[in-house]
Every structure is written in structure tokens, then in C-alpha cells.
Amino acid sequence: MVARDDSETGVQPGMQALVRGLRLLDVLSEASGPVRFNALQEATGLPKATLNRVIQTLIDERYLRETDQGYRLGARPFQLAHRVWDGFDLRGAAAPELARLARKHNEATRLAVLDNAQVLYIDQRDAQREVRIGSAVGQRAALHATALGKALAAHLDEGARRRLYASDLAAITDATVTSAGDLDRQLNMIKARGYAVSIREHHEELAGVAAPVLDHTARAIGAIGIVGPAYRLGEDRLHALGREVIEAARHISGNIGELAMSIGVARRPLQEVTGSVELAIPGEDFLGEGPHWDADAGVLHWVDILAPALVSSDGKVTARRETALPELTGVAIPKTSGGFILGGETGIHALEPDGTLEKLADPEADRSGNRFNDGKCDAKGRLWLGSLAISTEPGQGALWRYANGETYKALDGITVANGLGWSPDNKTFYFTDTGAKTIWAFGYDLETGTLGNRRVFAEFDGANGVPDGLCVDAEGGVWVAMWDGWCVQRFLPDGTPDQKITVPVPRPTSCAFGGADLSTLYITTARIRLSAAQLDEAPLSGALLAANPGVRGQKAHPFAG
């Protein structure tokens, strides 16, 4: 928390107490949990007696409540927020963003809402071109065949989605998605990416990209999008515009209540990129993750979760091979019998060498909207993998163990399950919850595959990124990719920060040691939600990077099956 200037210069007479109370509410609204009295005093700069009086008044008026861990917001601010959103003027709030996007990209922009299981266009701004697309204001379109419609459909609750799938998913063009299963997987991907793309699905000549406008409860109250001729809006450009419409949607939401819904990227650090960092394999992965060096084959495997695809390479620039996967997939590890074991949005699967898929287990079948995000195998070949809600709703993920056809839930209440790894002696297990900005360390019994006492290994404040994927080197050092941190950090076994590798991308996602002597640190990266300007600054986003950190790694273990 950062201390604030308590100067009241310019405050009208008699309003000092009100200003102090509002400052206190600002501090609590920015905190991720309860805040203790001393921290509030430091953050506000108020004298102890004054702070006591302000706190008690806010408690009496239900703006604050006291818990065992400190103070947090009470019920009153949430009641006021509901009233604000009840009177929310979507068209008025969206008008500046529609005009801005139309000017900036010289394409038509549209605003839409959900209306009786269809998308209804309620506003449009035209491109400044001789040839324009016609106005669609007042028209309706199929929910499953347009970018704006799918951006809205991705945020439907489970019951509403089922009703959509049971309806007539008419084939408006040859490109229209008409399979309920295919549409469900596509909507899950849209929810994960944050935007929807449609190419010739509702009209042979049109393409579009759109993002949902979410209220304070994460309910989609509308969608904003860019629409134009398909020959101008190719797939690459639509994805490049994805973050632009996401930002516009966040700005619309922020026009009421000034909600902090931005998705800004941390500034590039002043430090130069570490000298040993180089481009290993060119690529444009949306969300590269889960690197695994197969020492026997001399091949690195990783996934692009949002493509979705399994990517393989022997480390040579020309040797990038992609295998398309049917659903969001966060885990792909070689099996001793050949092929891969996968963890995705519908459970655990075996990908056989001939390309066939076999479903092995679905331990989270009762948690609709979840997917597996990261995983590794221990020295006995057991698969450990963690999950998250595609919406990243807090506490909906878990950590699972899978072996001999059986699943076991080791941890629950996880927000974003991420990096996993073991110490060289297999007595310590590391596990990241990115949502909690924490890496945990557990005692580990290799013979039984069970976890012991949990302790905090490393905590982060988020100012310089949050922990994502990790690996452990042969000396016991823990290497952590820092999402939005422009770096990979090394921690000693006691949790002491030791070394930092600065990389030329804001979103490194994970890392793994590979190469003939396990001395190369491969780093996966992401380009998801980066604007064109940000990609100009960090053009290697989505590529595979490599560094020589001066230590060797451990051999990665395949799945015993």
C-alpha cells in the first residue's frame, strides 16, 4: 500500500471529515482483502484518534465492517453500486468509444445488447470511407453467428447456454457454427480470450471482432465491436483488434462509477534485456504455456492454450510443428507408451501417436466453466495438474493428482492454478496460485504422492508482475516467469530472491530447462490482449525465447502410462 498525501488544501470548510472518509473507502476498495488499522493509518496518514472516529462512523453507517483480520467494505457501497448500474445508460456511455474506434481504425463500430436470444444492434458509427457497410441499428441477428452475439453468449449462465444450444443453430453461411459442442468450445475460448471473432459467418462479405461490456457483477450488459468487409478484416487483423475492443468495453464500464476495469500492461523496465536471452523459435502464440523438454527425443513441447494447439520443436528455428487440439488445453506431457496426456476444458485425455483422443477422466465435471491450466509429472510418473474458472472467478480451481486411472483432489479453493515443480531430492513440491500472487511450498512424499505441511515460499504485491509457470533447477533454485513483469526470476530454496533474467516481452508465461546438457532455459510467452502498439514495442510476444542462466536443470518426467 502506498501512503497518500493528507493535505486538505482546497477542501471546503466543514468537508474535511467527509474527505477523510472517502479517502479511507478508496484505500479499502483497492485492497484484495481485510486491512488492519496500522496499515490504514499508514495509507491515509490520519492521526490515530481521527482514524478511529472515521472508522466507527463508517461502521455505523454500514460502509465498513470489522473482521478478525481487519476492516473491509460493508454492504452499503454495494447497494449504491447496484443503484448506479440500474440507471446505467449504455448508449450514452458507449458513444465516445464507438466514435474513437471508428476514427482510429476507419471501420464501422457497433453496440449491441441481448434481446430474446438474439443480438440487437442499438448504435453504430460509420467509417470515413467511400464504400461503407449499411447501418444495422434496430436490426437483430443470430446470436451464434456474429462477433457481437458470441461476445454476449460467452457470458450466458449455464442454463441460458443450454437453451441456446437446444435452439435452431441455423447455417446462415457455410462458415456458420451449427454444432452445439463446437459452439460451446468456441464460447469458452471467447470467454478466456476476452473477445470474439467472426469471419463470413453471418454474411459472406463481412467480418467482425467484439468484446462484452460487463457490469460490476461480471454480467454482460452489451457488446461493442468493429465490423467491416472480410477482405479488409482478415484473421490476423481481427485478433490484433481484439485488445482494442476489450479496452473500449472496459472504458464503457468505467464511465459509470469510475470502476478500475483496465487491463493495462506494466511499463517496460529500465533494465536492458539480459545478454543471453535470444529468440529460440519464432511464433505468435496467443498464450504459450507448459514447456516440457523430452530429453530422450531431444524435443521441446508446449501448448498454445488459446489456439488451441500442441507445439513441438527440436530447438531449431525451422522446426516448429503444431498439432491442432479440439479444446482449450493447458497441459501436454509425453507418455511412456507414446503420445501425450492432456489436461483441458473437458478433463484429462490421452492423445495417441495416431492422433486419436481418448478421455481418461473428468474430475471437474461438476464445475462447469472450469479448465485445467498447468501440470507436471513427478518422478514416479504421476500427473499433477491444476484448474481455474475460465472467468477466473476466485476460489473455483483445484489441484489434482492422476495416476493408475484414479484422480485425487489435493487442494481446493485455488483461483488460478499455475506453476508446479519438485526439489532435486523430491522432498519439496512447489505450486503457484497466480490469483493469490503466491508460490507455496509443501513437504512431499514421493512414495505415496502426498503433500505435507504448506508454507509460503514467495509472495508478490503485483507491482512488478505476478507469478506464472515455474521450474526447478538441479541446485534447487526455483525459476518463475513473471506475467506482466518482463522477467523470469530465480529464488533460492529458502525463498530468497537470487537472480533475474529480463526478457523483451511483458508476458513470459513459463519456463523449462532443455538442450543436450539441460543448460538452456526455454521461456514461453503470450501476446493475448496486447494492442498493436504494445506488440510494436514487444514484437517477440508469442515466440519461444531461450537464455543461458549458468545453471543446469533437472530432467522432466513423462507420464507413466
Coordinates of C-alpha atoms in Angstrom, one line a residue:
M1 CA 0.0 0.0 0.0
V2 CA 1.3 3.5 -0.8
A3 CA 0.9 6.3 1.7
R4 CA -1.2 9.2 0.5
D5 CA -0.9 12.9 0.8
D6 CA -3.3 14.0 3.5
S7 CA -3.1 17.7 2.6
E8 CA -6.6 19.2 2.7
T9 CA -5.7 22.3 0.8
G10 CA -8.7 23.4 -1.3
V11 CA -11.3 21.3 0.7
Q12 CA -14.3 23.4 1.5
P13 CA -14.8 24.3 5.2
G14 CA -16.6 21.6 7.1
M15 CA -15.9 19.0 4.5
Q16 CA -12.6 17.6 6.0
A17 CA -14.3 14.7 7.7
L18 CA -16.1 13.7 4.5
V19 CA -12.9 13.8 2.5
R20 CA -11.1 11.7 5.1
G21 CA -13.9 9.1 5.0
L22 CA -13.8 9.0 1.2
R23 CA -10.0 8.5 1.2
L24 CA -10.4 5.6 3.6
L25 CA -13.0 4.0 1.4
D26 CA -10.7 4.4 -1.6
V27 CA -7.9 2.5 0.3
L28 CA -10.2 -0.3 1.2
S29 CA -11.7 -0.6 -2.2
E30 CA -8.2 -1.2 -3.7
A31 CA -7.2 -3.8 -1.2
S32 CA -7.5 -7.5 -2.1
G33 CA -8.6 -8.5 1.5
P34 CA -9.1 -7.1 5.0
V35 CA -6.8 -4.2 6.0
R36 CA -5.5 -3.8 9.6
F37 CA -5.7 -0.5 11.5
N38 CA -2.0 0.2 11.3
A39 CA -2.0 -0.3 7.5
L40 CA -4.9 2.1 7.2
Q41 CA -3.2 4.7 9.2
E42 CA 0.0 4.4 7.1
A43 CA -2.0 4.6 3.8
T44 CA -4.2 7.5 4.8
G45 CA -1.8 9.5 7.0
L46 CA -4.5 10.2 9.5
P47 CA -3.8 10.5 13.3
K48 CA -4.9 7.5 15.3
A49 CA -7.7 9.3 17.1
T50 CA -9.1 10.8 13.9
L51 CA -8.9 7.4 12.1
N52 CA -10.7 5.7 15.0
R53 CA -13.6 8.3 14.7
V54 CA -13.8 8.0 10.9
I55 CA -13.8 4.2 11.1
Q56 CA -16.5 4.0 13.7
T57 CA -18.8 6.4 11.8
L58 CA -18.4 4.4 8.6
I59 CA -19.2 1.1 10.5
D60 CA -22.3 2.7 12.0
E61 CA -23.4 3.7 8.5
R62 CA -22.6 0.2 7.1
Y63 CA -19.9 1.5 4.7
L64 CA -17.4 -0.6 6.7
R65 CA -17.3 -3.8 8.7
E66 CA -14.8 -5.2 11.1
T67 CA -13.4 -8.8 10.8
D68 CA -10.8 -10.8 12.7
Q69 CA -8.3 -9.9 10.0
G70 CA -9.1 -6.2 9.8
Y71 CA -11.5 -3.9 8.1
R72 CA -13.2 -4.3 4.7
L73 CA -16.1 -2.6 2.8
G74 CA -19.6 -3.1 4.2
A75 CA -22.9 -3.7 2.5
R76 CA -23.7 0.0 1.8
P77 CA -21.3 0.6 -1.1
F78 CA -22.5 -2.5 -2.9
Q79 CA -26.1 -1.3 -2.5
L80 CA -25.2 2.0 -4.0
A81 CA -23.3 0.3 -6.9
H82 CA -26.5 -1.7 -7.8
R83 CA -28.5 1.5 -7.9
V84 CA -25.9 3.2 -10.1
W85 CA -26.0 0.2 -12.6
D86 CA -29.8 0.1 -12.5
G87 CA -29.7 3.6 -14.1
F88 CA -26.7 2.9 -16.4
D89 CA -27.1 4.5 -19.9
L90 CA -25.3 2.0 -22.1
R91 CA -25.7 4.1 -25.3
G92 CA -24.5 7.3 -23.7
A93 CA -21.5 5.6 -22.0
A94 CA -20.5 3.8 -25.2
A95 CA -20.9 6.8 -27.6
P96 CA -17.3 8.2 -27.1
E97 CA -15.8 4.7 -27.6
L98 CA -17.8 4.0 -30.7
A99 CA -16.6 7.2 -32.2
R100 CA -13.0 6.7 -31.1
L101 CA -12.7 3.2 -32.5
A102 CA -14.3 4.3 -35.8
R103 CA -11.8 7.2 -36.2
K104 CA -8.8 5.2 -35.2
H105 CA -9.4 2.1 -37.3
N106 CA -11.6 3.6 -40.1
E107 CA -14.1 0.8 -39.8
A108 CA -17.7 0.7 -38.7
T109 CA -18.3 0.2 -35.0
R110 CA -21.4 -1.3 -33.4
L111 CA -23.0 -1.5 -30.0
A112 CA -25.4 -4.4 -29.3
V113 CA -27.5 -6.0 -26.5
L114 CA -29.1 -9.3 -25.9
D115 CA -32.8 -9.4 -26.9
N116 CA -34.9 -12.5 -26.8
A117 CA -32.0 -14.8 -27.6
Q118 CA -30.9 -12.6 -30.5
V119 CA -28.4 -9.8 -30.8
L120 CA -30.0 -6.3 -31.2
Y121 CA -27.9 -3.5 -32.6
I122 CA -28.6 -0.3 -30.8
D123 CA -25.9 2.1 -32.1
Q124 CA -23.4 2.4 -34.9
R125 CA -20.6 4.8 -36.1
D126 CA -19.6 4.6 -39.7
A127 CA -16.1 4.5 -41.2
Q128 CA -14.9 7.5 -43.2
R129 CA -14.7 5.6 -46.4
E130 CA -16.3 6.0 -49.8
V131 CA -17.8 2.5 -49.5
R132 CA -19.4 1.8 -46.1
I133 CA -21.4 -1.0 -44.7
G134 CA -25.0 -0.2 -44.1
S135 CA -26.4 0.8 -40.7
A136 CA -27.7 -2.1 -38.6
V137 CA -29.3 0.0 -35.8
G138 CA -32.6 -1.6 -34.9
Q139 CA -31.8 -4.9 -36.6
R140 CA -31.5 -8.3 -35.0
A141 CA -29.0 -11.1 -35.8
A142 CA -28.4 -14.7 -34.8
L143 CA -26.5 -14.9 -31.5
H144 CA -24.3 -17.8 -32.7
A145 CA -23.2 -16.2 -36.0
T146 CA -21.9 -12.8 -35.2
A147 CA -18.9 -11.5 -33.2
L148 CA -21.1 -9.2 -31.0
G149 CA -23.6 -12.0 -30.4
K150 CA -20.9 -14.5 -29.4
A151 CA -19.3 -12.0 -27.1
L152 CA -22.6 -11.8 -25.3
A153 CA -23.3 -15.6 -25.5
A154 CA -19.9 -16.4 -23.9
H155 CA -21.1 -14.8 -20.7
L156 CA -24.5 -16.5 -20.5
D157 CA -25.1 -18.7 -17.5
E158 CA -25.2 -22.4 -17.9
G159 CA -29.0 -22.6 -18.2
A160 CA -29.1 -19.9 -20.9
R161 CA -26.3 -21.6 -22.8
R162 CA -28.1 -24.9 -22.8
R163 CA -31.2 -23.2 -24.2
L164 CA -29.1 -21.6 -26.9
Y165 CA -27.6 -25.0 -27.9
A166 CA -31.0 -26.6 -28.0
S167 CA -32.3 -23.9 -30.4
D168 CA -32.0 -23.9 -34.1
L169 CA -28.4 -23.1 -34.8
A170 CA -29.2 -22.2 -38.5
A171 CA -26.4 -22.4 -41.1
I172 CA -26.6 -18.8 -42.4
T173 CA -23.4 -19.3 -44.4
D174 CA -21.1 -22.2 -45.0
A175 CA -18.9 -20.7 -42.2
T176 CA -21.6 -20.6 -39.5
V177 CA -21.0 -22.8 -36.5
T178 CA -24.1 -25.1 -36.1
S179 CA -22.8 -27.8 -33.8
A180 CA -23.7 -27.3 -30.1
G181 CA -20.4 -28.9 -29.0
D182 CA -18.3 -26.8 -31.3
L183 CA -20.2 -23.6 -30.3
D184 CA -19.7 -24.4 -26.6
R185 CA -15.9 -24.8 -27.0
Q186 CA -15.8 -21.6 -29.1
L187 CA -17.7 -19.7 -26.4
N188 CA -15.3 -21.0 -23.7
M189 CA -12.4 -19.8 -25.8
I190 CA -14.0 -16.4 -26.3
K191 CA -14.5 -16.0 -22.6
A192 CA -10.9 -16.9 -22.0
R193 CA -9.6 -14.6 -24.7
G194 CA -11.9 -11.7 -23.8
Y195 CA -13.1 -11.1 -27.3
A196 CA -15.0 -12.9 -30.2
V197 CA -14.1 -13.1 -33.9
S198 CA -16.5 -13.8 -36.7
I199 CA -15.5 -14.2 -40.3
R200 CA -18.2 -14.6 -43.0
E201 CA -20.4 -16.4 -40.5
H202 CA -23.5 -14.1 -40.8
H203 CA -22.8 -12.6 -44.1
E204 CA -20.5 -13.8 -46.9
E205 CA -18.7 -10.5 -47.2
L206 CA -18.4 -9.4 -43.5
A207 CA -16.1 -10.0 -40.6
G208 CA -16.0 -8.6 -37.1
V209 CA -14.5 -8.6 -33.6
A210 CA -16.3 -7.7 -30.4
A211 CA -15.9 -7.7 -26.6
P212 CA -18.6 -7.8 -23.9
V213 CA -19.4 -4.8 -21.7
L214 CA -19.5 -6.2 -18.2
D215 CA -21.2 -4.7 -15.2
H216 CA -19.9 -4.8 -11.6
T217 CA -21.2 -8.4 -11.2
A218 CA -19.4 -9.6 -14.4
R219 CA -22.7 -9.8 -16.2
A220 CA -22.6 -8.9 -19.9
I221 CA -25.0 -6.0 -20.4
G222 CA -23.9 -5.3 -24.0
A223 CA -21.1 -5.7 -26.5
I224 CA -19.0 -3.4 -28.6
G225 CA -17.4 -4.4 -31.9
I226 CA -15.7 -3.5 -35.1
V227 CA -17.3 -4.7 -38.4
G228 CA -16.2 -4.4 -41.9
P229 CA -15.5 -6.2 -45.2
A230 CA -13.8 -9.6 -44.8
Y231 CA -11.2 -8.7 -47.4
R232 CA -10.0 -5.8 -45.1
L233 CA -10.5 -7.5 -41.8
G234 CA -8.5 -10.7 -42.1
E235 CA -8.0 -13.1 -39.2
D236 CA -4.7 -11.6 -38.1
R237 CA -6.1 -8.0 -38.1
L238 CA -9.2 -9.1 -36.2
H239 CA -7.0 -10.7 -33.4
A240 CA -4.8 -7.5 -33.3
L241 CA -8.0 -5.5 -32.8
G242 CA -9.2 -7.9 -30.0
R243 CA -7.5 -5.9 -27.3
E244 CA -8.7 -2.6 -28.7
V245 CA -12.4 -3.7 -28.3
I246 CA -11.6 -5.1 -24.8
E247 CA -10.2 -1.8 -23.8
A248 CA -13.2 0.0 -25.2
A249 CA -15.6 -2.2 -23.3
R250 CA -13.7 -1.6 -20.1
H251 CA -13.8 2.2 -20.7
I252 CA -17.6 2.0 -21.2
S253 CA -18.0 0.2 -17.9
G254 CA -15.6 2.7 -16.3
N255 CA -17.7 5.6 -17.4
I256 CA -20.1 4.8 -14.6
G257 CA -18.6 4.7 -11.2
E258 CA -15.1 5.1 -12.5
L259 CA -14.5 1.4 -12.0
A260 CA -11.0 0.1 -12.2
M261 CA -11.5 -2.4 -15.0
S262 CA -8.5 -1.5 -17.2
I263 CA -6.2 -4.3 -18.5
G264 CA -3.1 -2.2 -18.8
V265 CA 0.3 -3.7 -19.2
A266 CA 3.2 -2.9 -17.0
R267 CA 5.7 -0.5 -18.5
R268 CA 8.9 -1.9 -19.9
P269 CA 11.6 -1.9 -17.2
L270 CA 14.6 0.3 -17.5
Q271 CA 16.9 -2.7 -17.3
E272 CA 18.4 -3.9 -20.5
V273 CA 17.3 -7.3 -21.8
T274 CA 19.7 -9.9 -20.2
G275 CA 22.5 -10.6 -22.7
S276 CA 22.0 -14.3 -23.0
V277 CA 18.3 -14.0 -24.0
E278 CA 17.6 -14.8 -27.6
L279 CA 14.8 -15.8 -29.9
A280 CA 14.7 -19.6 -30.0
I281 CA 11.6 -20.3 -32.1
P282 CA 9.5 -17.6 -33.9
G283 CA 5.8 -17.7 -33.2
E284 CA 2.7 -15.8 -32.4
D285 CA 1.2 -17.9 -29.6
F286 CA -1.8 -16.4 -28.0
L287 CA -0.9 -18.0 -24.7
G288 CA 2.1 -20.2 -24.9
E289 CA 2.4 -22.4 -21.7
G290 CA 3.6 -25.6 -20.2
P291 CA 7.1 -26.2 -21.8
H292 CA 8.4 -29.8 -21.4
W293 CA 11.8 -30.9 -22.7
D294 CA 11.7 -34.5 -23.8
A295 CA 15.4 -35.5 -23.2
D296 CA 15.1 -38.9 -24.9
A297 CA 13.7 -37.4 -28.2
G298 CA 15.6 -34.1 -27.9
V299 CA 12.3 -32.2 -28.5
L300 CA 10.6 -29.3 -26.6
H301 CA 6.8 -29.5 -26.4
W302 CA 4.5 -26.7 -25.2
V303 CA 0.9 -25.6 -25.7
D304 CA -0.8 -22.5 -27.1
I305 CA -3.8 -22.7 -24.8
L306 CA -6.0 -20.4 -26.8
A307 CA -5.1 -21.6 -30.4
P308 CA -5.6 -24.3 -29.1
A309 CA -2.6 -26.4 -30.2
L310 CA 0.3 -28.6 -29.1
V311 CA 3.6 -27.2 -30.4
S312 CA 6.8 -29.1 -30.7
S313 CA 10.4 -28.2 -31.8
D314 CA 13.9 -29.6 -31.5
G315 CA 15.1 -26.0 -30.9
K316 CA 15.9 -25.2 -34.5
V317 CA 14.2 -22.2 -35.9
T318 CA 12.7 -24.0 -38.9
A319 CA 11.3 -26.9 -36.8
R320 CA 8.1 -25.7 -35.3
R321 CA 5.3 -28.2 -35.6
E322 CA 1.7 -27.6 -34.5
T323 CA -1.0 -30.2 -33.7
A324 CA -4.4 -28.6 -33.5
L325 CA -6.4 -29.6 -30.4
P326 CA -10.2 -29.6 -30.1
E327 CA -10.5 -27.6 -26.9
L328 CA -8.6 -25.2 -24.6
T329 CA -5.7 -27.2 -23.4
G330 CA -3.2 -26.2 -20.7
V331 CA -1.2 -29.4 -20.2
A332 CA 0.5 -31.7 -22.7
I333 CA 3.1 -34.2 -21.4
P334 CA 4.6 -37.2 -23.2
K335 CA 3.5 -40.7 -22.1
T336 CA 5.9 -43.5 -21.6
S337 CA 3.8 -45.6 -24.0
G338 CA 3.9 -42.9 -26.7
G339 CA 1.7 -39.9 -27.4
F340 CA 0.7 -37.4 -24.8
I341 CA -1.5 -36.9 -21.8
L342 CA -3.6 -33.7 -22.0
G343 CA -5.5 -31.6 -19.5
G344 CA -8.1 -29.3 -20.9
E345 CA -11.6 -27.9 -20.5
T346 CA -13.4 -31.3 -20.5
G347 CA -10.9 -33.2 -18.4
I348 CA -7.9 -35.5 -18.9
H349 CA -7.3 -37.1 -22.3
A350 CA -4.8 -39.3 -24.0
L351 CA -3.5 -38.2 -27.4
E352 CA -2.3 -41.3 -29.1
P353 CA 0.5 -41.4 -31.7
D354 CA -2.0 -41.9 -34.4
G355 CA -3.9 -38.7 -33.5
T356 CA -6.8 -40.4 -31.7
L357 CA -8.1 -38.9 -28.5
E358 CA -9.3 -40.9 -25.5
K359 CA -11.0 -39.4 -22.5
L360 CA -9.4 -40.7 -19.3
A361 CA -11.1 -38.8 -16.5
D362 CA -13.1 -35.6 -15.9
P363 CA -12.6 -34.8 -12.2
E364 CA -14.2 -31.4 -12.5
A365 CA -17.3 -32.5 -14.4
D366 CA -19.4 -30.8 -11.7
R367 CA -17.7 -27.5 -12.2
S368 CA -19.0 -26.1 -15.5
G369 CA -16.8 -23.4 -16.9
N370 CA -13.5 -24.7 -15.4
R371 CA -10.4 -25.9 -17.3
F372 CA -7.0 -27.3 -16.5
N373 CA -4.3 -24.7 -16.7
D374 CA -0.9 -26.3 -15.9
G375 CA 0.6 -29.6 -14.9
K376 CA 3.7 -31.7 -14.5
C377 CA 4.6 -35.3 -13.6
D378 CA 6.6 -36.3 -10.5
A379 CA 9.5 -38.8 -10.5
K380 CA 7.1 -41.7 -10.3
G381 CA 5.2 -40.5 -13.4
R382 CA 2.1 -39.3 -11.6
L383 CA 0.3 -36.4 -13.2
W384 CA -0.3 -33.3 -11.1
L385 CA -2.4 -30.6 -12.6
G386 CA -4.3 -27.5 -11.5
S387 CA -7.5 -25.9 -12.7
L388 CA -9.2 -22.5 -12.8
A389 CA -12.5 -21.0 -13.8
I390 CA -12.4 -19.6 -17.3
S391 CA -13.8 -16.4 -15.9
T392 CA -11.0 -16.5 -13.2
E393 CA -13.7 -16.3 -10.5
P394 CA -11.8 -16.6 -7.2
G395 CA -11.6 -19.9 -5.4
Q396 CA -13.1 -22.1 -8.1
G397 CA -9.9 -24.0 -9.1
A398 CA -8.2 -27.0 -7.5
L399 CA -5.1 -29.1 -7.6
W400 CA -5.4 -32.8 -8.7
R401 CA -3.3 -35.9 -8.8
Y402 CA -4.0 -38.5 -11.5
A403 CA -2.3 -42.0 -11.6
N404 CA -3.4 -45.5 -12.3
G405 CA -6.7 -44.3 -13.6
E406 CA -7.7 -42.6 -10.4
T407 CA -8.0 -38.9 -9.5
Y408 CA -7.4 -37.3 -6.1
K409 CA -8.1 -33.7 -5.1
A410 CA -5.1 -32.5 -3.1
L411 CA -6.2 -28.8 -2.8
D412 CA -9.3 -26.8 -3.3
G413 CA -10.2 -23.1 -3.3
I414 CA -7.5 -22.1 -5.8
T415 CA -8.1 -19.1 -8.1
V416 CA -5.5 -19.5 -10.9
A417 CA -3.6 -22.8 -10.6
N418 CA -0.2 -22.4 -12.2
G419 CA 3.5 -23.4 -12.0
L420 CA 4.4 -26.7 -10.4
G421 CA 7.8 -28.3 -9.6
W422 CA 9.8 -30.5 -7.3
S423 CA 13.1 -30.0 -5.5
P424 CA 16.0 -32.2 -6.7
D425 CA 15.6 -34.6 -3.6
N426 CA 11.8 -34.8 -4.3
K427 CA 11.0 -33.7 -0.7
T428 CA 9.5 -30.3 -1.6
F429 CA 6.7 -29.5 -4.0
Y430 CA 6.1 -26.0 -5.3
F431 CA 2.8 -24.7 -6.5
T432 CA 1.6 -21.3 -7.7
D433 CA -1.7 -19.6 -7.3
T434 CA -1.4 -16.6 -9.5
G435 CA -4.7 -15.2 -8.2
A436 CA -3.2 -15.1 -4.7
K437 CA 0.2 -13.8 -6.0
T438 CA 1.8 -16.6 -4.0
I439 CA 4.0 -19.6 -4.5
W440 CA 3.5 -22.3 -1.9
A441 CA 6.0 -25.0 -0.8
F442 CA 4.8 -28.3 0.5
G443 CA 6.5 -31.3 2.1
Y444 CA 6.3 -34.1 -0.5
D445 CA 6.3 -37.9 0.0
L446 CA 7.4 -39.4 -3.3
E447 CA 6.5 -42.9 -2.4
T448 CA 2.8 -42.1 -1.6
G449 CA 2.4 -39.0 -3.8
T450 CA 1.0 -36.9 -0.9
L451 CA 1.6 -33.4 0.2
G452 CA 2.8 -32.3 3.7
N453 CA 2.7 -29.0 5.5
R454 CA 2.1 -26.0 3.4
R455 CA 4.2 -22.8 3.8
V456 CA 4.6 -19.6 1.8
F457 CA 7.6 -19.8 -0.4
A458 CA 7.3 -16.4 -2.1
E459 CA 4.7 -13.6 -2.1
F460 CA 4.3 -10.8 -4.6
D461 CA 2.5 -7.4 -4.5
G462 CA 1.7 -7.4 -8.2
A463 CA 3.6 -4.1 -8.9
N464 CA 6.2 -5.9 -10.9
G465 CA 4.1 -8.7 -12.3
V466 CA 2.5 -11.9 -10.9
P467 CA 4.0 -15.4 -10.7
D468 CA 3.0 -17.7 -13.6
G469 CA 4.7 -21.0 -14.6
L470 CA 7.9 -22.3 -12.9
C471 CA 10.6 -24.9 -13.0
V472 CA 13.3 -26.1 -10.5
D473 CA 17.0 -26.3 -11.5
A474 CA 19.5 -29.0 -10.4
E475 CA 20.7 -26.8 -7.5
G476 CA 17.2 -26.4 -6.1
G477 CA 16.7 -22.9 -7.4
V478 CA 13.1 -22.1 -8.4
W479 CA 12.7 -20.1 -11.7
V480 CA 9.4 -18.2 -12.0
A481 CA 8.0 -16.5 -15.1
M482 CA 6.5 -13.1 -14.1
W483 CA 3.4 -12.3 -16.1
D484 CA 3.4 -8.6 -16.8
G485 CA 6.8 -8.4 -15.2
W486 CA 9.1 -8.6 -18.3
C487 CA 11.3 -11.1 -16.5
V488 CA 12.0 -14.6 -15.1
Q489 CA 13.1 -14.7 -11.5
R490 CA 15.2 -17.2 -9.6
F491 CA 14.7 -17.9 -5.9
L492 CA 17.0 -19.9 -3.6
P493 CA 15.5 -23.0 -1.9
D494 CA 14.9 -20.8 1.2
G495 CA 12.8 -18.3 -0.8
T496 CA 15.5 -15.6 -1.1
P497 CA 15.4 -13.8 -4.5
D498 CA 18.6 -14.6 -6.3
Q499 CA 18.7 -13.8 -10.0
K500 CA 16.5 -12.0 -12.6
I501 CA 16.5 -12.5 -16.3
T502 CA 15.0 -9.5 -18.1
V503 CA 13.1 -10.5 -21.3
P504 CA 11.9 -8.4 -24.2
V505 CA 8.2 -9.2 -23.7
P506 CA 5.8 -8.2 -20.9
R507 CA 4.2 -11.6 -20.6
P508 CA 6.5 -14.5 -20.1
T509 CA 4.3 -17.4 -19.1
S510 CA 6.5 -20.4 -18.1
C511 CA 10.0 -21.9 -18.3
A512 CA 11.8 -25.2 -18.6
F513 CA 15.4 -26.4 -18.9
G514 CA 16.3 -28.2 -22.0
G515 CA 19.0 -28.8 -24.6
A516 CA 21.6 -31.6 -24.7
D517 CA 23.0 -30.7 -21.2
L518 CA 19.9 -29.1 -19.8
S519 CA 21.7 -25.7 -19.6
T520 CA 19.2 -23.8 -21.8
L521 CA 16.2 -22.1 -20.1
Y522 CA 13.4 -22.1 -22.6
I523 CA 10.7 -19.4 -21.9
T524 CA 7.2 -19.5 -23.4
T525 CA 5.4 -16.1 -23.9
A526 CA 1.9 -14.7 -24.7
R527 CA 0.5 -12.0 -27.0
I528 CA -3.0 -12.2 -25.7
R529 CA -4.7 -8.8 -25.3
L530 CA -1.7 -6.8 -26.3
S531 CA -2.5 -3.9 -28.6
A532 CA -0.8 -3.2 -31.9
A533 CA 1.3 -0.5 -30.2
Q534 CA 2.3 -2.9 -27.5
L535 CA 3.3 -5.5 -30.0
D536 CA 5.3 -3.0 -31.9
E537 CA 7.2 -2.4 -28.6
A538 CA 7.5 -6.1 -27.9
P539 CA 7.3 -7.9 -31.2
L540 CA 8.6 -11.2 -29.8
S541 CA 5.5 -11.7 -27.7
G542 CA 4.1 -15.1 -28.5
A543 CA 7.5 -16.5 -29.5
L544 CA 9.7 -19.0 -27.7
L545 CA 12.8 -17.4 -26.0
A546 CA 15.9 -19.0 -24.7
A547 CA 18.5 -18.0 -22.1
N548 CA 21.7 -19.4 -20.6
P549 CA 21.4 -18.7 -16.8
G550 CA 24.6 -20.5 -15.8
V551 CA 22.9 -23.5 -14.0
R552 CA 21.5 -26.7 -15.3
G553 CA 18.0 -28.0 -14.9
Q554 CA 16.5 -31.4 -13.9
K555 CA 15.2 -33.9 -16.4
A556 CA 11.5 -33.6 -16.9
H557 CA 9.4 -36.8 -16.2
P558 CA 6.9 -38.3 -18.6
F559 CA 3.6 -39.7 -17.6
A560 CA 3.7 -43.3 -16.6
G561 CA 1.1 -44.7 -18.8

